[in-house]
Amino acid sequence: MTSNDTLNKIVSLTKRRGFIFQSSEIYGGLKSAYDYGPLGVELKRNIAAEWWKFMVHEREDVVGIDASIMMHPSVWKASGHLAGFSDPLVDCLNCKERFRADKAPQMEPGTAINWVKGGKSSGEKSAGTVGTCGYVCPHCGSSLLSDERQFNLMFKTSIGPVDPLDNFLSEVQGKELSRAELREKLEEAVRSSAIYLRPETAQAMFVQFMNVQQTMSMKVPFGIAQQGKSFRNEVTTEKFIFRTCEFEQMEMEYFCEPGTQKEWLKYWTETRMSWWQRYANNKSAFKLRQHDEDELAHYADDCYDIDYNYPWGWDELEGVASRTDYDLSKHAEESGVKISYFDQQKTDPATGKPGIRYVPYVIEPAAGLTRACLAYLCDAYAEEEGVDADGQTKTRVLLKLHPRLAPFKVAVLPLVKKDGLPDVARKIVSDFYKAGINASYDEQQSIGKRYARHDEVGTPYCLTIDHQTLEDNTVTIRDRDTTKQERVSIDGALEVVKERINAF
Ligand code: GAP
């Protein structure tokens, strides 16, 4: 099976079984935007809940926030996003494809570069001049390309009852202006009322550092965590939900004393790596990759990626960066507000007096939640050859999702829709609800088809209610991964499911 086959099968399963749909599908779909259906939203929320429990609830040193997506424009000036959060964009002068220069295929030495004279429509072919930038158009292979220009990835909008175009029109009305002057006035009108959709959740944790530290009396080292939507006007969106314009992140900024960042970076890379692996079937599909010196972001003194082996190969899942004091210092500088921490436990080496003030350093584990859904779907997808009840060889498709991530933990299936079996099944479902366990009541189609359906959506257990249940309060419990069935009491079934959910 090729990598494309695997990804296509996962895309098809997630659509067929109500996990992920193309956004606005009835209108032809919106490129790179996806909707999470009834089972997808459960998977996504389960991953988010596991992260929150692990990163916030189970720790004394981390607290959470939920900040607004829109922030003061100065935030993005201070963070460097306004000036530097851009991709190098190039237009192919041959086929008009627009693409990212840094992701374009390298030009192979000695290859003839073909391009269509006069563009796509003319149909007249001749050898084009070999470009000097070292890469070619990923669509048609031409080296006849525009100059690179920087394209800022932040989505821009305006706040309040201001239409930047109205401002622009009243500004230029009656004036004789050149094209360049008009462009400048237009840009100014847009800029003056512009606000941005956040391209990362991280900045709110820096901007609210003092509020959180003081209101919660947090002592360094401590962390502030947040989950939520982020937006990037990605030039290249690709590979299903891997890179989209609207996505969700799970980020934590861990503030530590300068000089201790190396040990905290080690701690967080190891801690995050083991978190990813605890829910995975194939633990070796996750690996740590240290950034090369020339790959480091300008604010980082070290960084690791946690990469996952997707169907197309190793690619990023989470970044764990050592961001120095860059962000807090930049926000202090831009806002004019002092941002620092007074450590009463330490002695000032210069004066010998108790207490030192410093700007904390930051370690940032930054993960993608929507990307996590993709990684765990890839990890869980399996096809197994088996023999059905009629002796026919069949391929069983299943999602071996960890029970804590699975949308349903258990399916309760009355063997037939009569003789009081549905009532007993519904009572068992409500017992699961009372225990806080998401169960599915399912009476549609044959029992075999119901097992197959729940295998495909990753339900770890199916309980079948039959006539014997009416006599002795027992049910059969079927394990998704082994397909083994055993007869247990109703209470026993509840215990089996509970135990499995809590085990790693
Ligand atoms: N605050 C640091 C930061 O945002 P990043 O590496 O740009 O770092 C962190 O993003 C994580 O967010 C990535 O590892 C990835 O999982 C996810 N992510 C980033 N851009 C994404 C996109 N366009 N679509 C889906 N997930 C994305």
PDB file of C-alpha atoms in Angstrom, residues 97-215:
ATOM      1  CA  GLU A  97       0.820  28.744 -10.188  1.00  0.00           C
ATOM      2  CA  ARG A  98       1.631  30.591  -6.946  1.00  0.00           C
ATOM      3  CA  PHE A  99       3.878  28.649  -4.568  1.00  0.00           C
ATOM      4  CA  ARG A 100       6.289  28.818  -1.631  1.00  0.00           C
ATOM      5  CA  ALA A 101       9.884  29.259  -2.744  1.00  0.00           C
ATOM      6  CA  ASP A 102      11.241  27.361   0.268  1.00  0.00           C
ATOM      7  CA  LYS A 103       9.098  24.291  -0.527  1.00  0.00           C
ATOM      8  CA  ALA A 104       9.701  24.281  -4.308  1.00  0.00           C
ATOM      9  CA  PRO A 105      11.535  21.372  -5.972  1.00  0.00           C
ATOM     10  CA  GLN A 106      15.227  21.960  -6.628  1.00  0.00           C
ATOM     11  CA  MET A 107      16.284  22.405 -10.224  1.00  0.00           C
ATOM     12  CA  GLU A 108      18.229  19.368 -11.398  1.00  0.00           C
ATOM     13  CA  PRO A 109      21.472  20.285 -13.167  1.00  0.00           C
ATOM     14  CA  GLY A 110      21.350  19.836 -16.921  1.00  0.00           C
ATOM     15  CA  THR A 111      17.592  19.331 -17.180  1.00  0.00           C
ATOM     16  CA  ALA A 112      15.820  21.103 -20.030  1.00  0.00           C
ATOM     17  CA  ILE A 113      13.246  23.514 -18.663  1.00  0.00           C
ATOM     18  CA  ASN A 114      10.102  23.700 -20.769  1.00  0.00           C
ATOM     19  CA  TRP A 115       7.682  26.519 -20.581  1.00  0.00           C
ATOM     20  CA  VAL A 116       4.837  27.691 -22.699  1.00  0.00           C
ATOM     21  CA  LYS A 117       5.597  30.900 -24.544  1.00  0.00           C
ATOM     22  CA  GLY A 118       2.905  33.445 -23.790  1.00  0.00           C
ATOM     23  CA  GLY A 119       1.558  31.423 -20.879  1.00  0.00           C
ATOM     24  CA  LYS A 120      -0.713  28.470 -20.330  1.00  0.00           C
ATOM     25  CA  SER A 121      -3.202  29.266 -23.070  1.00  0.00           C
ATOM     26  CA  SER A 122      -0.934  29.681 -26.079  1.00  0.00           C
ATOM     27  CA  GLY A 123       0.024  26.038 -26.353  1.00  0.00           C
ATOM     28  CA  GLU A 124       3.285  27.005 -28.063  1.00  0.00           C
ATOM     29  CA  LYS A 125       6.234  25.301 -26.398  1.00  0.00           C
ATOM     30  CA  SER A 126       9.869  26.299 -26.413  1.00  0.00           C
ATOM     31  CA  ALA A 127      12.846  25.937 -24.104  1.00  0.00           C
ATOM     32  CA  GLY A 128      12.764  28.618 -21.419  1.00  0.00           C
ATOM     33  CA  THR A 129      15.732  30.365 -19.902  1.00  0.00           C
ATOM     34  CA  VAL A 130      17.187  28.571 -16.917  1.00  0.00           C
ATOM     35  CA  GLY A 131      16.461  30.617 -13.802  1.00  0.00           C
ATOM     36  CA  THR A 132      19.085  31.459 -11.240  1.00  0.00           C
ATOM     37  CA  CYS A 133      17.097  30.832  -8.060  1.00  0.00           C
ATOM     38  CA  GLY A 134      17.852  27.089  -8.006  1.00  0.00           C
ATOM     39  CA  TYR A 135      14.263  25.861  -7.930  1.00  0.00           C
ATOM     40  CA  VAL A 136      11.434  25.339 -10.378  1.00  0.00           C
ATOM     41  CA  CYS A 137       7.661  25.596 -10.386  1.00  0.00           C
ATOM     42  CA  PRO A 138       6.218  22.551  -8.554  1.00  0.00           C
ATOM     43  CA  HIS A 139       3.299  22.491 -10.993  1.00  0.00           C
ATOM     44  CA  CYS A 140       4.881  22.719 -14.481  1.00  0.00           C
ATOM     45  CA  GLY A 141       8.625  22.590 -13.811  1.00  0.00           C
ATOM     46  CA  SER A 142       9.301  25.946 -15.426  1.00  0.00           C
ATOM     47  CA  SER A 143      12.158  28.111 -14.222  1.00  0.00           C
ATOM     48  CA  LEU A 144      10.567  31.278 -15.548  1.00  0.00           C
ATOM     49  CA  LEU A 145       9.514  32.743 -12.235  1.00  0.00           C
ATOM     50  CA  SER A 146       8.681  36.082 -10.666  1.00  0.00           C
ATOM     51  CA  ASP A 147      10.893  37.559  -7.959  1.00  0.00           C
ATOM     52  CA  GLU A 148      10.274  36.249  -4.453  1.00  0.00           C
ATOM     53  CA  ARG A 149       8.131  38.455  -2.236  1.00  0.00           C
ATOM     54  CA  GLN A 150       7.249  38.052   1.420  1.00  0.00           C
ATOM     55  CA  PHE A 151       3.642  37.108   2.113  1.00  0.00           C
ATOM     56  CA  ASN A 152       2.450  37.693   5.689  1.00  0.00           C
ATOM     57  CA  LEU A 153       0.513  34.709   7.012  1.00  0.00           C
ATOM     58  CA  MET A 154      -1.722  36.593   9.428  1.00  0.00           C
ATOM     59  CA  PHE A 155      -5.393  37.022   8.539  1.00  0.00           C
ATOM     60  CA  LYS A 156      -6.248  40.693   8.638  1.00  0.00           C
ATOM     61  CA  THR A 157      -9.649  42.177   9.472  1.00  0.00           C
ATOM     62  CA  SER A 158     -10.911  45.418  11.030  1.00  0.00           C
ATOM     63  CA  ILE A 159     -12.659  46.059  14.311  1.00  0.00           C
ATOM     64  CA  GLY A 160     -15.560  48.427  15.004  1.00  0.00           C
ATOM     65  CA  PRO A 161     -17.874  50.254  12.565  1.00  0.00           C
ATOM     66  CA  VAL A 162     -15.013  51.265  10.316  1.00  0.00           C
ATOM     67  CA  ASP A 163     -14.726  50.328   6.700  1.00  0.00           C
ATOM     68  CA  PRO A 164     -11.119  50.974   5.653  1.00  0.00           C
ATOM     69  CA  LEU A 165     -12.328  51.466   2.076  1.00  0.00           C
ATOM     70  CA  ASP A 166     -14.607  54.376   3.127  1.00  0.00           C
ATOM     71  CA  ASN A 167     -11.659  56.002   4.887  1.00  0.00           C
ATOM     72  CA  PHE A 168      -9.545  55.507   1.820  1.00  0.00           C
ATOM     73  CA  LEU A 169     -12.173  56.978  -0.533  1.00  0.00           C
ATOM     74  CA  SER A 170     -12.734  60.106   1.565  1.00  0.00           C
ATOM     75  CA  GLU A 171      -8.960  60.568   1.874  1.00  0.00           C
ATOM     76  CA  VAL A 172      -8.302  60.432  -1.881  1.00  0.00           C
ATOM     77  CA  GLN A 173     -11.464  62.134  -3.135  1.00  0.00           C
ATOM     78  CA  GLY A 174     -10.679  65.004  -5.523  1.00  0.00           C
ATOM     79  CA  LYS A 175      -6.915  64.415  -5.356  1.00  0.00           C
ATOM     80  CA  GLU A 176      -4.733  63.631  -8.357  1.00  0.00           C
ATOM     81  CA  LEU A 177      -2.576  60.791  -7.093  1.00  0.00           C
ATOM     82  CA  SER A 178      -0.176  58.438  -8.780  1.00  0.00           C
ATOM     83  CA  ARG A 179      -0.698  54.674  -8.606  1.00  0.00           C
ATOM     84  CA  ALA A 180       2.061  54.378  -5.997  1.00  0.00           C
ATOM     85  CA  GLU A 181       0.499  57.149  -3.854  1.00  0.00           C
ATOM     86  CA  LEU A 182      -2.928  55.538  -4.124  1.00  0.00           C
ATOM     87  CA  ARG A 183      -1.462  52.210  -3.039  1.00  0.00           C
ATOM     88  CA  GLU A 184       0.267  53.826  -0.066  1.00  0.00           C
ATOM     89  CA  LYS A 185      -2.964  55.581   1.034  1.00  0.00           C
ATOM     90  CA  LEU A 186      -4.913  52.344   0.680  1.00  0.00           C
ATOM     91  CA  GLU A 187      -2.364  50.418   2.712  1.00  0.00           C
ATOM     92  CA  GLU A 188      -2.433  53.102   5.400  1.00  0.00           C
ATOM     93  CA  ALA A 189      -6.264  53.018   5.541  1.00  0.00           C
ATOM     94  CA  VAL A 190      -6.219  49.239   5.974  1.00  0.00           C
ATOM     95  CA  ARG A 191      -3.352  49.331   8.476  1.00  0.00           C
ATOM     96  CA  SER A 192      -4.903  51.984  10.703  1.00  0.00           C
ATOM     97  CA  SER A 193      -7.977  49.881  11.544  1.00  0.00           C
ATOM     98  CA  ALA A 194      -6.418  46.440  11.119  1.00  0.00           C
ATOM     99  CA  ILE A 195      -6.536  43.730  13.684  1.00  0.00           C
ATOM    100  CA  TYR A 196      -5.403  40.163  13.173  1.00  0.00           C
ATOM    101  CA  LEU A 197      -6.669  36.696  13.944  1.00  0.00           C
ATOM    102  CA  ARG A 198      -4.023  35.158  16.194  1.00  0.00           C
ATOM    103  CA  PRO A 199      -1.555  32.939  14.321  1.00  0.00           C
ATOM    104  CA  GLU A 200      -0.620  31.167  17.591  1.00  0.00           C
ATOM    105  CA  THR A 201      -2.144  30.921  21.057  1.00  0.00           C
ATOM    106  CA  ALA A 202       1.211  31.612  22.723  1.00  0.00           C
ATOM    107  CA  GLN A 203       1.282  35.410  22.789  1.00  0.00           C
ATOM    108  CA  ALA A 204      -1.606  35.722  25.263  1.00  0.00           C
ATOM    109  CA  MET A 205       0.436  33.831  27.844  1.00  0.00           C
ATOM    110  CA  PHE A 206       3.252  36.390  27.562  1.00  0.00           C
ATOM    111  CA  VAL A 207       0.926  39.397  27.526  1.00  0.00           C
ATOM    112  CA  GLN A 208      -0.977  38.117  30.600  1.00  0.00           C
ATOM    113  CA  PHE A 209       2.146  36.934  32.442  1.00  0.00           C
ATOM    114  CA  MET A 210       1.949  39.547  35.211  1.00  0.00           C
ATOM    115  CA  ASN A 211      -1.826  39.150  35.744  1.00  0.00           C
ATOM    116  CA  VAL A 212      -1.596  35.364  36.025  1.00  0.00           C
ATOM    117  CA  GLN A 213       1.564  35.337  38.153  1.00  0.00           C
ATOM    118  CA  GLN A 214       0.197  37.885  40.619  1.00  0.00           C
ATOM    119  CA  THR A 215      -3.430  36.725  40.891  1.00  0.00           C
TER     120      THR A 215
END
